[in-house]
Coordinates of N, CA and C in Angstrom, one line a residue:
X201 N 6.9 -4.3 -6.1 CA 5.6 -3.9 -5.6 C 5.7 -2.4 -5.1
X202 N 4.7 -1.6 -5.4 CA 4.7 -0.2 -5.0 C 4.4 -0.1 -3.5
X203 N 5.1 0.8 -2.8 CA 4.8 1.0 -1.4 C 3.5 1.7 -1.2
X204 N 2.8 1.4 -0.2 CA 1.5 2.1 0.1 C 1.8 3.2 1.1
X205 N 1.2 4.3 0.8 CA 1.3 5.5 1.7 C -0.1 5.8 2.3
X206 N -0.9 4.8 2.4 CA -2.3 5.0 3.0 C -2.2 5.5 4.4
X207 N -1.2 5.2 5.1 CA -1.1 5.6 6.5 C -1.0 7.1 6.6
X208 N -0.4 7.8 5.6 CA -0.3 9.2 5.5 C -1.7 9.8 5.2
X209 N -2.3 9.2 4.2 CA -3.6 9.7 3.8 C -4.6 9.7 5.0
X210 N -4.5 8.6 5.8 CA -5.5 8.5 6.9 C -5.2 9.5 8.0
X211 N -4.0 10.1 8.0 CA -3.7 11.1 9.0 C -4.2 12.5 8.6
X212 N -4.6 12.7 7.4 CA -4.9 14.0 6.9 C -6.1 14.6 7.6
X213 N -6.1 15.9 8.0 CA -7.2 16.5 8.7 C -8.3 17.0 7.8
X214 N -8.5 16.4 6.6 CA -9.4 16.9 5.6 C -10.3 15.7 5.2
X215 N -11.5 16.1 4.7 CA -12.4 15.1 4.1 C -13.1 15.8 2.9
X216 N -13.8 15.0 2.2 CA -14.6 15.5 1.1 C -15.6 16.5 1.6
X217 N -15.8 17.6 1.0 CA -15.4 18.0 -0.3 C -14.1 18.8 -0.3
X218 N -13.4 18.9 0.8 CA -12.2 19.7 0.8 C -10.9 18.9 0.9
X219 N -10.9 17.7 0.3 CA -9.7 16.8 0.3 C -9.2 16.9 -1.2
X220 N -8.0 17.3 -1.4 CA -7.4 17.5 -2.7 C -6.2 16.6 -2.9
X221 N -6.2 15.4 -2.3 CA -5.1 14.4 -2.5 C -5.8 13.1 -2.8
X222 N -5.4 12.4 -3.9 CA -5.9 11.1 -4.2 C -4.8 10.0 -4.0
X223 N -3.6 10.3 -4.4 CA -2.6 9.3 -4.4 C -1.2 10.0 -4.1
X224 N -0.4 9.3 -3.3 CA 1.0 9.7 -3.1 C 1.8 8.8 -4.0
X225 N 2.5 9.3 -4.9 CA 3.3 8.5 -5.9 C 4.7 8.2 -5.3
X226 N 5.3 9.1 -4.7 CA 6.7 9.0 -4.2 C 6.8 9.9 -3.0
X227 N 7.7 9.5 -2.0 CA 7.9 10.3 -0.9 C 9.3 9.9 -0.3
X228 N 10.0 10.9 0.2 CA 11.3 10.7 0.9 C 11.5 11.9 1.8
X229 N 12.6 11.9 2.5 CA 12.9 13.0 3.4 C 13.2 14.3 2.6
X230 N 13.3 14.2 1.3 CA 13.6 15.4 0.5 C 12.4 15.9 -0.3
X231 N 11.3 15.2 -0.3 CA 10.2 15.7 -1.1 C 9.1 14.7 -1.3
X232 N 8.1 15.1 -2.1 CA 6.9 14.2 -2.3 C 6.4 14.5 -3.7
X233 N 5.7 13.5 -4.2 CA 5.0 13.6 -5.5 C 3.6 13.0 -5.3
X234 N 2.5 13.7 -5.6 CA 1.2 13.1 -5.4 C 0.3 13.7 -6.5
X235 N -0.9 13.1 -6.6 CA -1.8 13.5 -7.6 C -3.3 13.7 -7.1
X236 N -4.1 14.4 -7.9 CA -5.5 14.6 -7.6 C -6.2 14.9 -9.0
X237 N -7.4 14.4 -9.1 CA -8.3 14.7 -10.2 C -9.4 15.6 -9.8
X238 N -9.6 16.7 -10.4 CA -10.6 17.6 -10.1 C -11.9 17.2 -10.8
X239 N -12.8 16.6 -10.0 CA -14.1 16.1 -10.5 C -14.9 17.3 -11.1
X240 N -15.5 17.1 -12.3 CA -16.4 18.1 -12.9 C -17.6 18.4 -12.0
X241 N -17.9 17.5 -11.0 CA -19.0 17.7 -10.1 C -18.8 18.6 -8.9
X242 N -17.5 19.1 -8.8 CA -17.2 20.0 -7.6 C -18.1 21.2 -7.7
X243 N -18.6 21.6 -6.5 CA -19.4 22.9 -6.4 C -18.7 24.1 -6.9
X244 N -17.4 24.1 -6.8 CA -16.6 25.4 -7.2 C -16.8 25.7 -8.6
X245 N -17.2 24.7 -9.5 CA -17.3 25.0 -10.9 C -18.7 25.6 -11.3
X246 N -19.6 25.6 -10.3 CA -20.9 26.1 -10.6 C -20.9 27.7 -10.8
X247 N -19.9 28.3 -10.3 CA -19.9 29.8 -10.4 C -18.5 30.4 -10.8
X248 N -17.6 29.5 -11.1 CA -16.2 30.0 -11.4 C -15.7 29.4 -12.7
X249 N -16.0 29.9 -13.8 CA -16.8 31.1 -14.2 C -18.0 30.6 -14.9
X250 N -19.0 31.5 -15.1 CA -20.3 31.1 -15.7 C -20.0 30.6 -17.1
X251 N -20.5 29.4 -17.3 CA -20.5 28.7 -18.7 C -19.0 28.4 -19.2
X252 N -18.0 28.6 -18.4 CA -16.6 28.3 -18.8 C -15.8 28.1 -17.5
X253 N -16.1 27.0 -16.8 CA -15.5 26.8 -15.5 C -14.0 26.5 -15.5
X254 N -13.3 27.1 -14.6 CA -11.9 26.7 -14.4 C -11.7 26.6 -12.9
X255 N -10.6 25.9 -12.5 CA -10.3 25.7 -11.1 C -9.7 27.0 -10.5
X256 N -10.2 27.5 -9.4 CA -9.7 28.7 -8.8 C -8.3 28.5 -8.3
X257 N -7.5 29.6 -8.4 CA -6.1 29.5 -8.0 C -5.9 29.2 -6.5
X258 N -6.9 29.6 -5.7 CA -6.8 29.3 -4.3 C -7.0 27.8 -4.1
X259 N -7.7 27.1 -4.9 CA -7.9 25.7 -4.8 C -6.7 24.9 -5.3
X260 N -6.0 25.5 -6.4 CA -4.8 24.9 -6.8 C -3.7 25.0 -5.7
X261 N -3.7 26.2 -5.1 CA -2.7 26.4 -4.0 C -3.0 25.4 -2.8
X262 N -4.3 25.2 -2.5 CA -4.7 24.2 -1.5 C -4.3 22.8 -1.8
X263 N -4.4 22.4 -3.1 CA -4.0 21.1 -3.5 C -2.5 20.9 -3.3
X264 N -1.7 22.0 -3.7 CA -0.3 21.9 -3.6 C 0.1 21.9 -2.1
X265 N -0.6 22.6 -1.2 CA -0.3 22.6 0.2 C -0.7 21.2 0.8
X266 N -1.8 20.7 0.5 CA -2.2 19.4 1.1 C -1.2 18.3 0.7
X267 N -0.8 18.3 -0.6 CA 0.2 17.2 -1.0 C 1.6 17.6 -0.5
X268 N 2.0 18.9 -0.9 CA 3.4 19.3 -0.7 C 3.8 19.7 0.7
X269 N 2.9 20.1 1.5 CA 3.2 20.5 2.9 C 2.7 19.4 3.9
X270 N 1.4 19.2 3.8 CA 0.8 18.4 4.9 C 1.2 16.9 4.8
X271 N 1.0 16.4 3.6 CA 1.4 14.9 3.5 C 2.9 14.7 3.8
X272 N 3.7 15.6 3.2 CA 5.2 15.6 3.5 C 5.5 15.7 5.0
X273 N 4.8 16.7 5.6 CA 5.0 17.0 7.0 C 4.6 15.8 7.9
X274 N 3.5 15.1 7.5 CA 3.1 13.9 8.3 C 4.1 12.8 8.1
X275 N 4.6 12.7 6.9 CA 5.7 11.7 6.7 C 6.9 12.0 7.6
X276 N 7.3 13.2 7.6 CA 8.5 13.6 8.3 C 8.3 13.5 9.8
X277 N 7.1 13.8 10.3 CA 6.8 13.7 11.7 C 6.6 12.2 12.1
X278 N 5.9 11.4 11.3 CA 5.5 10.1 11.7 C 6.4 9.0 11.4
X279 N 7.0 9.0 10.2 CA 7.8 7.9 9.8 C 7.1 6.6 10.1
X280 N 5.9 6.5 9.6 CA 5.0 5.3 9.7 C 4.5 5.0 11.1
X281 N 4.6 5.9 12.0 CA 4.0 5.6 13.3 C 2.6 6.3 13.3
X282 N 1.7 5.9 14.1 CA 0.4 6.5 14.2 C 0.6 7.9 14.9
X283 N 0.0 8.9 14.3 CA 0.0 10.3 14.8 C -1.4 10.6 15.2
X284 N -1.6 11.3 16.3 CA -2.9 11.8 16.7 C -2.8 13.3 16.8
X285 N -3.9 13.9 16.5 CA -4.0 15.4 16.6 C -3.0 16.1 15.8
X286 N -2.8 15.8 14.5 CA -1.9 16.6 13.7 C -2.5 18.0 13.6
X287 N -1.6 18.9 13.9 CA -2.0 20.4 13.8 C -1.2 21.0 12.7
X288 N -1.9 21.7 11.8 CA -1.2 22.4 10.7 C -1.8 23.8 10.5
X289 N -0.9 24.6 9.9 CA -1.4 26.0 9.6 C -0.4 26.5 8.5
X290 N -0.9 27.0 7.4 CA -0.1 27.5 6.4 C 0.3 29.0 6.8
X291 N 1.6 29.3 6.8 CA 2.0 30.6 7.2 C 2.3 31.5 6.0
X292 N 2.7 31.0 4.9 CA 2.9 31.8 3.7 C 2.8 31.0 2.4
X293 N 2.4 31.8 1.4 CA 2.4 31.1 0.1 C 2.7 32.2 -1.0
X294 N 3.5 31.8 -1.9 CA 3.8 32.6 -3.1 C 3.7 31.7 -4.3
X295 N 2.7 31.9 -5.0 CA 2.4 31.1 -6.2 C 2.3 31.9 -7.5
X296 N 2.8 31.3 -8.5 CA 2.6 31.8 -9.9 C 1.7 30.9 -10.7
X297 N 0.7 31.4 -11.3 CA -0.3 30.5 -12.0 C 0.0 30.8 -13.5
X298 N 0.2 29.7 -14.2 CA 0.7 29.8 -15.6 C -0.4 29.4 -16.6
X299 N -1.1 28.3 -16.4 CA -2.2 27.9 -17.3 C -3.3 27.3 -16.4
X300 N -4.6 27.4 -17.0 CA -5.7 26.9 -16.2 C -5.8 25.4 -16.1
X301 N -6.6 25.0 -15.0 CA -6.9 23.6 -14.8 C -8.4 23.6 -15.0
X302 N -8.9 22.7 -15.9 CA -10.4 22.6 -16.1 C -11.0 21.4 -15.4
X303 N -12.3 21.4 -15.3 CA -13.0 20.3 -14.6 C -12.6 19.0 -15.3
X304 N -12.4 18.0 -14.5 CA -12.0 16.7 -14.9 C -10.5 16.4 -15.1
X305 N -9.7 17.4 -15.0 CA -8.3 17.3 -15.2 C -7.6 16.7 -14.0
X306 N -6.6 15.8 -14.2 CA -5.8 15.3 -13.2 C -4.5 16.1 -13.1
X307 N -4.1 16.4 -11.9 CA -2.8 17.2 -11.7 C -1.8 16.3 -10.9
X308 N -0.6 16.7 -11.0 CA 0.5 16.0 -10.3 C 1.3 17.1 -9.6
X309 N 1.5 17.0 -8.3 CA 2.2 18.0 -7.5 C 3.5 17.4 -7.1
X310 N 4.6 18.1 -7.3 CA 5.9 17.7 -6.9 C 6.4 18.8 -5.9
X311 N 6.8 18.4 -4.7 CA 7.3 19.3 -3.7 C 8.7 18.9 -3.3
X312 N 9.5 19.9 -3.2 CA 10.9 19.7 -2.8 C 11.1 20.4 -1.5
X313 N 11.6 19.7 -0.5 CA 11.9 20.3 0.8 C 12.9 21.4 0.8
X314 N 12.6 22.5 1.3 CA 13.6 23.6 1.5 C 14.2 23.4 2.9
X315 N 13.3 23.4 3.9 CA 13.8 23.0 5.3 C 12.6 22.6 6.1
X316 N 12.9 21.9 7.2 CA 11.9 21.5 8.2 C 12.7 21.5 9.6
X317 N 12.4 22.6 10.3 CA 13.0 22.7 11.6 C 12.1 23.6 12.5
X318 N 12.1 23.3 13.8 CA 11.2 23.9 14.8 C 9.8 23.9 14.4
X319 N 9.4 22.8 13.8 CA 8.0 22.6 13.3 C 7.6 23.5 12.1
X320 N 8.5 24.2 11.6 CA 8.2 25.0 10.4 C 8.7 24.2 9.1
X321 N 7.8 24.1 8.2 CA 8.1 23.3 7.0 C 8.0 24.3 5.8
X322 N 9.0 24.3 5.0 CA 9.0 25.2 3.8 C 9.4 24.3 2.6
X323 N 8.6 24.5 1.5 CA 8.8 23.7 0.3 C 8.7 24.5 -1.0
X324 N 9.3 24.0 -2.0 CA 9.1 24.6 -3.4 C 8.2 23.6 -4.1
X325 N 7.1 24.1 -4.6 CA 6.1 23.2 -5.2 C 5.9 23.5 -6.7
X326 N 5.6 22.5 -7.4 CA 5.2 22.6 -8.9 C 4.0 21.7 -9.1
X327 N 3.1 22.2 -9.9 CA 1.9 21.4 -10.3 C 2.0 21.3 -11.8
X328 N 1.7 20.0 -12.3 CA 1.7 19.7 -13.7 C 0.3 19.1 -14.1
X329 N -0.1 19.4 -15.3 CA -1.3 18.8 -15.8 C -1.0 17.4 -16.4
X330 N -2.1 16.8 -17.0 CA -1.9 15.5 -17.6 C -1.0 15.5 -18.8
X331 N -0.8 16.6 -19.4 CA 0.1 16.7 -20.6 C 1.5 17.1 -20.1
X332 N 1.8 17.0 -18.8 CA 3.1 17.4 -18.2 C 3.5 18.9 -18.4
X333 N 2.4 19.7 -18.6 CA 2.7 21.2 -18.7 C 2.6 21.8 -17.3
X334 N 3.5 22.7 -17.0 CA 3.6 23.3 -15.7 C 2.3 24.3 -15.5
X335 N 1.5 24.0 -14.5 CA 0.3 24.7 -14.3 C 0.6 25.9 -13.3
X336 N 1.3 25.6 -12.2 CA 1.7 26.7 -11.3 C 2.9 26.2 -10.5
X337 N 3.5 27.2 -9.9 CA 4.7 26.9 -9.1 C 4.8 27.9 -8.0
X338 N 5.6 27.6 -7.0 CA 5.7 28.5 -5.9 C 6.4 28.0 -4.7
X339 N 6.4 28.8 -3.6 CA 7.0 28.4 -2.3 C 5.9 28.5 -1.3
X340 N 5.7 27.4 -0.5 CA 4.7 27.3 0.5 C 5.4 27.0 1.9
X341 N 4.9 27.6 2.9 CA 5.5 27.3 4.3 C 4.4 27.2 5.2
X342 N 4.6 26.4 6.3 CA 3.6 26.3 7.3 C 4.2 25.7 8.6
X343 N 3.3 25.7 9.6 CA 3.7 25.0 10.8 C 3.0 23.7 10.9
X344 N 3.7 22.7 11.3 CA 3.1 21.3 11.5 C 3.6 20.6 12.7
X345 N 2.8 20.0 13.4 CA 3.2 19.3 14.6 C 2.1 18.5 15.2
X346 N 2.2 17.9 16.3 CA 1.2 17.2 17.0 C 0.7 18.0 18.2
X347 N -0.6 18.3 18.1 CA -1.2 19.2 19.1 C -1.4 18.5 20.5
X348 N -1.2 19.2 21.5 CA -1.5 18.6 22.9 C -2.9 18.9 23.1
X349 N -3.6 18.0 23.7 CA -5.0 18.2 24.1 C -5.1 18.8 25.4

């Protein structure tokens, strides 16, 4: 039986239309793998680009960050305990975009932990399309912790 990672998804500080995580496929202390399908109905496709829509690189980066940094960070912080007030902030991103992602495509993000210390999380991320072609890759870093109220 496949393990459920719904507890992580419930902790995400995002909702539609800015949620770019559908499923966590695998996760460990060393990394994460997750997926998302870009619905053709997303508003971003109405103007990027006229009559030939593609997913903007900033949205691909956000998808990689939500899966590769935030979901992994919640796992590392929580280890299945309930977290409240998860605070996140991306501090750096270096991404290379190789091929476009079109409306309706499903992508898979694989993130490998570089380090997690003093609430700073750094990962190497790769995104693949449904044909297992590398879409983009890079290094993302951010701060993640539990905020005090």
